CSV table of C-alpha atoms in Angstrom, one decimal:
chain,number,residue,atom,x,y,z
A,1,TYR,CA,132.0,110.7,40.2
A,2,ASN,CA,133.2,107.3,41.3
A,3,THR,CA,136.6,107.9,39.9
A,4,LEU,CA,136.9,111.2,41.6
A,5,LEU,CA,135.7,109.7,44.9
A,6,LYS,CA,138.4,107.1,44.6
A,7,GLY,CA,141.0,110.0,44.4
A,8,CYS,CA,139.6,111.5,47.5
A,9,MET,CA,139.7,108.2,49.3
A,10,ARG,CA,143.4,107.8,48.4
A,11,SER,CA,144.2,111.2,49.8
A,12,ALA,CA,141.8,111.0,52.7
A,13,ASP,CA,140.1,114.2,51.4
A,14,ALA,CA,136.8,114.1,53.3
A,15,ALA,CA,135.9,117.6,52.3
A,16,GLY,CA,136.4,116.7,48.6
A,17,ALA,CA,134.2,113.7,49.0
A,18,GLU,CA,131.5,115.7,50.7
A,19,VAL,CA,131.4,118.1,47.7
A,20,LEU,CA,131.3,115.3,45.2
A,21,LEU,CA,128.3,113.6,46.9
A,22,LYS,CA,126.4,116.9,47.0
A,23,ASP,CA,127.2,117.4,43.3
A,24,LEU,CA,126.1,113.9,42.6
A,25,SER,CA,122.7,114.5,44.2
A,26,ALA,CA,122.3,117.9,42.6
A,27,ALA,CA,122.9,116.3,39.2
A,28,GLY,CA,120.0,113.9,39.7
A,29,LEU,CA,122.3,110.9,39.8
A,30,LYS,CA,122.0,107.9,42.1
A,31,GLY,CA,125.1,106.4,43.7
A,32,ASP,CA,125.8,102.7,43.3
A,33,GLU,CA,127.6,100.2,45.6
A,34,TYR,CA,131.0,101.6,44.5
A,35,THR,CA,130.0,105.1,45.3
A,36,TRP,CA,128.9,104.4,48.8
A,37,ASN,CA,131.7,102.0,49.7
A,38,THR,CA,134.4,104.5,48.4
A,39,ALA,CA,132.7,107.3,50.4
A,40,VAL,CA,132.7,105.3,53.6
A,41,LYS,CA,136.4,104.4,53.2
A,42,CYS,CA,137.3,108.0,52.4
A,43,PHE,CA,135.6,109.4,55.5
A,44,ALA,CA,137.1,106.5,57.6
A,45,TYR,CA,140.6,107.2,56.4
A,46,ALA,CA,140.0,110.9,57.3
A,47,GLY,CA,139.1,109.9,60.8
A,48,ASP,CA,135.4,111.1,60.5
A,49,LEU,CA,133.5,108.1,61.8
A,50,GLY,CA,130.2,110.1,62.2
A,51,ARG,CA,130.3,111.2,58.6
A,52,ALA,CA,131.0,107.6,57.5
A,53,LEU,CA,128.0,106.4,59.3
A,54,ARG,CA,125.8,109.1,57.8
A,55,VAL,CA,126.4,107.5,54.4
A,56,LEU,CA,123.5,105.3,55.3
A,57,GLU,CA,121.4,108.4,55.4
A,58,ASP,CA,122.7,109.3,51.9
A,59,ILE,CA,121.7,105.8,50.6
A,60,GLY,CA,118.2,106.3,51.9
A,61,LYS,CA,117.8,109.8,50.6
A,62,SER,CA,119.0,108.8,47.2
A,63,ASP,CA,115.8,106.8,46.7
A,64,GLU,CA,113.3,108.7,48.9
A,65,ASP,CA,110.9,109.3,46.0
A,66,ASN,CA,110.6,105.6,45.4
A,67,GLU,CA,107.3,104.0,46.2
A,68,ALA,CA,108.9,101.4,48.5
A,69,GLU,CA,110.5,104.2,50.5
A,70,ARG,CA,107.1,105.9,50.9
A,71,LEU,CA,105.6,102.6,52.2
A,72,GLY,CA,108.4,102.6,54.8
A,73,GLU,CA,110.4,99.6,53.4
A,74,LYS,CA,114.1,99.6,53.9
A,75,LYS,CA,116.3,100.4,51.0
A,76,HIS,CA,118.9,97.7,50.3
A,77,VAL,CA,122.4,98.5,51.6
A,78,PRO,CA,125.1,96.6,49.8
A,79,ARG,CA,126.9,94.1,52.0
A,80,ALA,CA,130.3,95.7,51.1
A,81,VAL,CA,129.1,99.0,52.5
A,82,TRP,CA,128.2,97.4,55.8
A,83,GLY,CA,131.6,95.8,55.9
A,84,SER,CA,133.4,99.2,55.3
A,85,LEU,CA,131.3,100.8,58.1
A,86,LEU,CA,132.2,98.1,60.5
A,87,VAL,CA,136.0,98.5,59.7
A,88,ALA,CA,135.5,102.2,60.1
A,89,CYS,CA,134.2,101.8,63.6
A,90,GLY,CA,137.2,99.7,64.4
A,91,ARG,CA,139.7,102.1,63.1
A,92,ALA,CA,138.0,104.8,65.2
A,93,GLY,CA,138.4,102.7,68.3
A,94,ALA,CA,134.6,102.4,68.7
A,95,PRO,CA,133.8,98.7,69.4
A,96,ALA,CA,130.4,99.5,70.9
A,97,ALA,CA,129.4,101.3,67.7
A,98,ALA,CA,130.6,98.4,65.6
A,99,SER,CA,128.5,96.0,67.8
A,100,ARG,CA,125.4,98.1,67.3
A,101,LEU,CA,126.0,98.3,63.6
A,102,TRP,CA,126.5,94.5,63.4
A,103,ALA,CA,123.2,94.0,65.2
A,104,GLU,CA,121.5,96.4,62.9
A,105,MET,CA,122.9,94.7,59.8
A,106,GLN,CA,121.5,91.4,61.0
A,107,ALA,CA,118.2,93.0,61.9
A,108,ALA,CA,117.9,94.3,58.3
A,109,GLY,CA,118.1,90.7,57.1
A,110,VAL,CA,121.6,91.1,55.6
A,111,ASP,CA,123.6,87.9,55.3
A,112,PRO,CA,127.1,89.0,56.2
A,113,GLY,CA,128.9,86.1,54.5
A,114,LEU,CA,132.5,85.4,55.3
A,115,ASP,CA,133.6,88.8,54.1
A,116,GLY,CA,131.1,90.5,56.5
A,117,CYS,CA,132.3,88.3,59.4
A,118,HIS,CA,135.9,89.2,58.6
A,119,ALA,CA,135.0,92.9,58.4
A,120,ARG,CA,133.5,92.6,61.9
A,121,LEU,CA,136.7,90.8,63.1
A,122,HIS,CA,138.8,93.5,61.5
A,123,ALA,CA,136.9,96.0,63.6
A,124,CYS,CA,137.5,94.1,66.7
A,125,ALA,CA,141.2,93.8,65.8
A,126,TYR,CA,141.5,97.5,65.3
A,127,ALA,CA,139.7,98.3,68.5
A,128,LEU,CA,141.3,95.5,70.6
A,129,ASP,CA,137.8,94.2,71.3
A,130,TRP,CA,138.6,90.7,72.5
A,131,GLU,CA,135.1,90.0,73.8
A,132,GLY,CA,133.6,90.9,70.5
A,133,ALA,CA,136.1,88.9,68.5
A,134,TRP,CA,135.9,85.8,70.7
A,135,GLY,CA,132.1,86.0,70.7
A,136,LEU,CA,131.8,86.2,66.9
A,137,LEU,CA,134.3,83.4,66.5
A,138,GLY,CA,132.2,81.2,68.7
A,139,GLU,CA,129.1,82.0,66.7
A,140,MET,CA,131.0,81.1,63.5
A,141,ARG,CA,132.1,77.8,65.1
A,142,GLY,CA,128.5,77.2,66.1
A,143,GLY,CA,129.1,77.3,69.8
A,144,ALA,CA,127.5,79.1,72.7
A,145,VAL,CA,128.8,82.6,73.2
A,146,ARG,CA,129.0,84.8,76.3
A,147,PRO,CA,127.9,88.4,75.6
A,148,PRO,CA,130.6,91.1,75.5
A,149,THR,CA,131.4,92.6,78.9
A,150,SER,CA,132.6,95.9,77.8
A,151,SER,CA,131.5,98.8,80.0
A,152,ALA,CA,128.6,100.9,78.9
A,153,ALA,CA,130.1,103.9,80.5
A,154,ALA,CA,133.2,103.7,78.3
A,155,ALA,CA,131.2,103.1,75.1
A,156,PRO,CA,131.2,105.7,72.4
A,157,PRO,CA,127.9,107.4,71.5
A,158,ALA,CA,125.4,105.5,69.4
A,159,PRO,CA,125.6,106.0,65.6
A,160,PRO,CA,123.2,108.7,64.4
A,161,SER,CA,119.6,107.8,63.5
A,162,HIS,CA,119.1,107.2,59.8
A,163,PRO,CA,116.3,105.8,57.5
A,164,LEU,CA,117.5,102.2,57.9
A,165,SER,CA,117.5,102.0,61.7
A,166,GLY,CA,113.9,102.7,62.5
A,167,SER,CA,112.6,105.3,64.8
A,168,SER,CA,113.5,103.6,68.0
A,169,GLY,CA,116.9,102.1,67.0
A,170,GLY,CA,115.7,98.7,68.2
A,171,ARG,CA,114.8,95.6,66.3
A,172,SER,CA,111.4,95.5,64.7
A,173,SER,CA,108.9,92.7,65.0
A,174,SER,CA,109.5,92.0,61.3
A,175,VAL,CA,113.2,91.0,61.8
A,176,ARG,CA,114.0,88.0,59.6
A,177,LYS,CA,115.4,84.9,61.1
A,178,ARG,CA,119.2,85.0,61.3
A,179,ARG,CA,121.1,82.7,58.9
A,180,PRO,CA,123.9,80.6,60.4
A,181,LEU,CA,127.3,82.2,60.0
A,182,PRO,CA,130.0,80.7,57.8
A,183,GLU,CA,132.6,78.5,59.4
A,184,PRO,CA,135.8,80.3,60.3
A,185,THR,CA,138.9,80.2,58.1
A,186,THR,CA,142.6,80.7,59.1
A,187,LEU,CA,142.1,84.4,58.5
A,188,SER,CA,139.2,84.4,61.0
A,189,TYR,CA,141.4,83.0,63.7
A,190,ASN,CA,144.2,85.3,62.9
A,191,LEU,CA,142.0,88.3,63.2
A,192,ALA,CA,140.8,87.1,66.6
A,193,LEU,CA,144.5,86.8,67.6
A,194,ARG,CA,145.0,90.4,66.7
A,195,ALA,CA,142.1,91.4,68.9
A,196,ALA,CA,143.8,89.6,71.8
A,197,ARG,CA,146.6,92.0,71.9
A,198,PRO,CA,147.0,94.1,75.1
A,199,PRO,CA,146.3,97.9,75.0
A,200,PRO,CA,149.5,100.0,74.7
A,201,GLY,CA,151.1,101.1,77.9
A,202,ARG,CA,150.3,97.9,79.9
A,203,ASN,CA,154.0,97.1,80.6
A,204,PRO,CA,155.4,97.4,84.1
A,205,ALA,CA,158.2,100.0,84.6
A,206,GLY,CA,161.6,98.8,83.4
A,207,LYS,CA,160.3,95.9,81.4
A,208,ARG,CA,159.1,95.5,77.8
A,209,GLY,CA,157.0,92.5,78.8
A,210,SER,CA,153.6,92.6,80.6
A,211,ALA,CA,152.9,91.2,84.1
A,212,ASP,CA,149.4,90.4,82.8
A,213,ALA,CA,149.4,86.9,81.2
A,214,GLN,CA,145.9,87.2,79.9
A,215,PRO,CA,146.8,88.2,76.2
A,216,LEU,CA,148.8,85.0,75.7
A,217,ALA,CA,146.0,82.9,77.4
A,218,ARG,CA,143.6,84.3,74.9
A,219,GLY,CA,146.0,83.5,72.1
A,220,GLU,CA,146.3,79.9,73.3
A,221,ALA,CA,142.6,79.6,73.4
A,222,VAL,CA,142.4,80.6,69.8
A,223,LEU,CA,145.1,78.1,68.8
A,224,ALA,CA,143.3,75.4,70.7
A,225,ALA,CA,140.1,76.2,68.8
A,226,MET,CA,141.9,76.1,65.5
A,227,ARG,CA,143.3,72.7,66.2
A,228,LYS,CA,140.0,71.3,67.5
A,229,ASP,CA,138.3,72.5,64.3
A,230,GLY,CA,141.1,71.2,62.0
A,231,VAL,CA,142.1,74.6,60.7
A,232,ALA,CA,145.8,74.7,60.0
A,233,PRO,CA,147.7,77.7,61.4
A,234,ASP,CA,150.0,79.7,59.1
A,235,ALA,CA,153.0,82.0,59.5
A,236,ALA,CA,150.7,84.9,60.5
A,237,THR,CA,149.1,82.7,63.2
A,238,PHE,CA,152.4,81.8,64.9
A,239,THR,CA,153.7,85.4,64.5
A,240,SER,CA,150.7,86.8,66.3
A,241,LEU,CA,151.1,84.2,69.1
A,242,MET,CA,154.8,85.0,69.5
A,243,GLU,CA,153.9,88.7,69.7
A,244,LEU,CA,151.4,87.9,72.5
A,245,ALA,CA,154.1,85.9,74.2
A,246,ALA,CA,156.5,88.9,74.0
A,247,SER,CA,153.8,91.1,75.4
A,248,VAL,CA,153.7,89.0,78.6
A,249,GLY,CA,157.4,88.4,78.7
A,250,ASP,CA,157.3,84.6,78.0
A,251,GLY,CA,160.3,84.1,75.7
A,252,ALA,CA,160.3,80.4,76.2
A,253,ARG,CA,156.8,80.0,74.9
A,254,ALA,CA,157.8,82.1,71.8
A,255,ALA,CA,160.8,79.9,71.2
A,256,SER,CA,158.6,76.8,71.3
A,257,LEU,CA,156.2,78.4,68.9
A,258,PHE,CA,158.9,79.3,66.5
A,259,ALA,CA,160.3,75.7,66.6
A,260,GLU,CA,156.7,74.4,66.0
A,261,MET,CA,156.4,76.8,63.0
A,262,GLU,CA,159.7,75.6,61.5
A,263,SER,CA,158.6,71.9,61.8
A,264,ALA,CA,155.1,72.6,60.4
A,265,GLY,CA,154.8,71.6,56.8
A,266,GLY,CA,154.3,74.4,54.3
A,267,VAL,CA,154.9,77.2,57.0
A,268,ARG,CA,158.1,79.3,56.5
A,269,PRO,CA,159.1,81.9,59.0
A,270,ASP,CA,159.3,85.3,57.6
A,271,ALA,CA,161.0,88.5,58.7
A,272,ARG,CA,158.1,89.5,61.0
A,273,ALA,CA,158.1,86.1,62.6
A,274,CYS,CA,161.8,86.4,63.3
A,275,GLY,CA,161.3,89.8,64.8
A,276,ALA,CA,158.6,88.7,67.1
A,277,LEU,CA,160.9,85.9,68.3
A,278,TYR,CA,163.8,88.3,69.0
A,279,ALA,CA,161.5,90.7,70.9
A,280,ALA,CA,160.1,87.9,73.0
A,281,CYS,CA,163.6,86.5,73.8
A,282,GLY,CA,164.6,89.9,75.0
A,283,CYS,CA,161.6,90.3,77.3
A,284,ASP,CA,162.7,87.2,79.3
A,285,SER,CA,166.2,88.1,80.6
A,286,SER,CA,166.0,85.4,83.3
A,287,ARG,CA,166.7,82.8,80.7
A,288,PRO,CA,170.1,83.4,79.1
A,289,GLU,CA,169.7,80.6,76.7
A,290,LEU,CA,167.2,82.6,74.8
A,291,ALA,CA,169.9,84.9,73.5
A,292,ASP,CA,171.5,81.8,71.9
A,293,VAL,CA,168.1,80.9,70.4
A,294,ALA,CA,167.7,84.3,68.9
A,295,LEU,CA,171.3,84.3,67.5
A,296,THR,CA,170.9,80.8,66.0
A,297,VAL,CA,167.7,81.9,64.2
A,298,PHE,CA,169.5,85.1,63.0
A,299,ARG,CA,172.4,83.2,61.6
A,300,LYS,CA,170.2,80.7,59.9
A,301,THR,CA,168.3,83.5,58.4
A,302,ILE,CA,171.2,85.2,56.8
A,303,TRP,CA,173.4,82.2,56.1
A,304,GLY,CA,171.0,79.2,55.8
A,305,PRO,CA,169.8,77.6,52.5
A,306,ARG,CA,166.7,79.9,52.5
A,307,ARG,CA,168.7,83.0,53.4
A,308,SER,CA,167.0,86.4,53.5
A,309,ARG,CA,168.1,89.7,54.7
A,310,PRO,CA,166.3,91.0,57.9
A,311,GLY,CA,164.9,94.5,57.9
A,312,PRO,CA,165.8,97.4,60.2
A,313,ALA,CA,163.1,96.3,62.7
A,314,GLN,CA,164.4,92.8,63.0
A,315,PHE,CA,168.0,94.1,63.5
A,316,ARG,CA,166.8,96.4,66.2
A,317,ALA,CA,164.7,93.7,68.0
A,318,LEU,CA,167.7,91.3,68.0
A,319,VAL,CA,170.2,93.9,69.2
A,320,LEU,CA,167.9,95.0,72.1
A,321,ALA,CA,167.3,91.3,73.0
A,322,LEU,CA,171.1,90.7,73.1
A,323,LEU,CA,171.7,93.8,75.2
A,324,ASP,CA,169.0,92.7,77.6
A,325,HIS,CA,170.9,89.5,78.1
A,326,GLY,CA,174.2,91.4,78.6
A,327,ARG,CA,175.6,90.3,75.3
A,328,ALA,CA,177.0,93.6,74.2
A,329,GLU,CA,179.7,92.1,71.9
A,330,ASP,CA,177.2,90.0,70.1
A,331,ALA,CA,174.9,93.0,69.8
A,332,ALA,CA,177.7,95.1,68.3
A,333,ALA,CA,178.5,92.3,65.8
A,334,VAL,CA,174.9,92.1,64.8
A,335,SER,CA,174.6,95.8,64.4
A,336,GLY,CA,177.7,95.8,62.2
A,337,ALA,CA,176.1,93.1,60.0
A,338,GLY,CA,173.3,95.4,59.0
A,339,ALA,CA,172.5,99.0,59.2
A,340,PRO,CA,173.8,100.7,62.5
A,341,VAL,CA,171.1,100.3,65.1
A,342,SER,CA,170.3,103.1,67.4
A,343,VAL,CA,169.3,101.9,70.9
């Protein structure tokens, strides 16, 4: 059954997974951690958040004849299943549902561990829930955290009631004392940076950059926290920051971040980092020198000692940046160096 569920997960076949779970129960078999985790991922990939959340009901029903269940005790839900459910909420763009699930997980006395914290941060990154990501990062760092300020009116409906949530959905008087969360790693900060991205469609007319500088300010706050905690940024950190700089039209800041990345020991710019720089340089047409910065990086990429071939996305970003700066001849030369770029 687990192997068949894995096939359904890979093809996002929610209907097939539903049939398998019913057959599993009819055969008198009880699912294990792999069963439930795979089922959650399958329903999440199929875009059915409600059914993914109801896997918790399936876990409860699979042992309803147990003495502990009759006494009202909560059946153990594997930590990996909680993590997959959190990510499912994020993929569905339901940050409020993820917040409630996280609270319920802690109320059940489950130690999230670093993987659980990263699952929660993944959910925030998918849903662009900056308040949730920054709040959790603060908890992991051991600092005071402001509660999320997301509007209740815009929140999705609460997850359906199931045997693990209690009749009222709130925390019971028997909630265990919360364990301190693990310290954040580089990945923790990088996920928070992904949550700092602006929603699509925020750009003013005629510009690819945004007039709202808040996303970059959030990114700078994450970088400052990393440095204060002694956590070294990696290529993904700098790339995310450059993408935030591009989103607000600050090409100069992106160029300084790229230079810092090149000078940082052990951090090598990759194709995605170069693409982020090109896009940021094109968003700031008031600084003509940024076109030269982008061209210099491009030439170093294809002719330098660590040469590599940019992908179509990087060629397109550079061509658009050069056109934004009125460098049509350079744009044509770059387009001829790779596959033809349609603009």
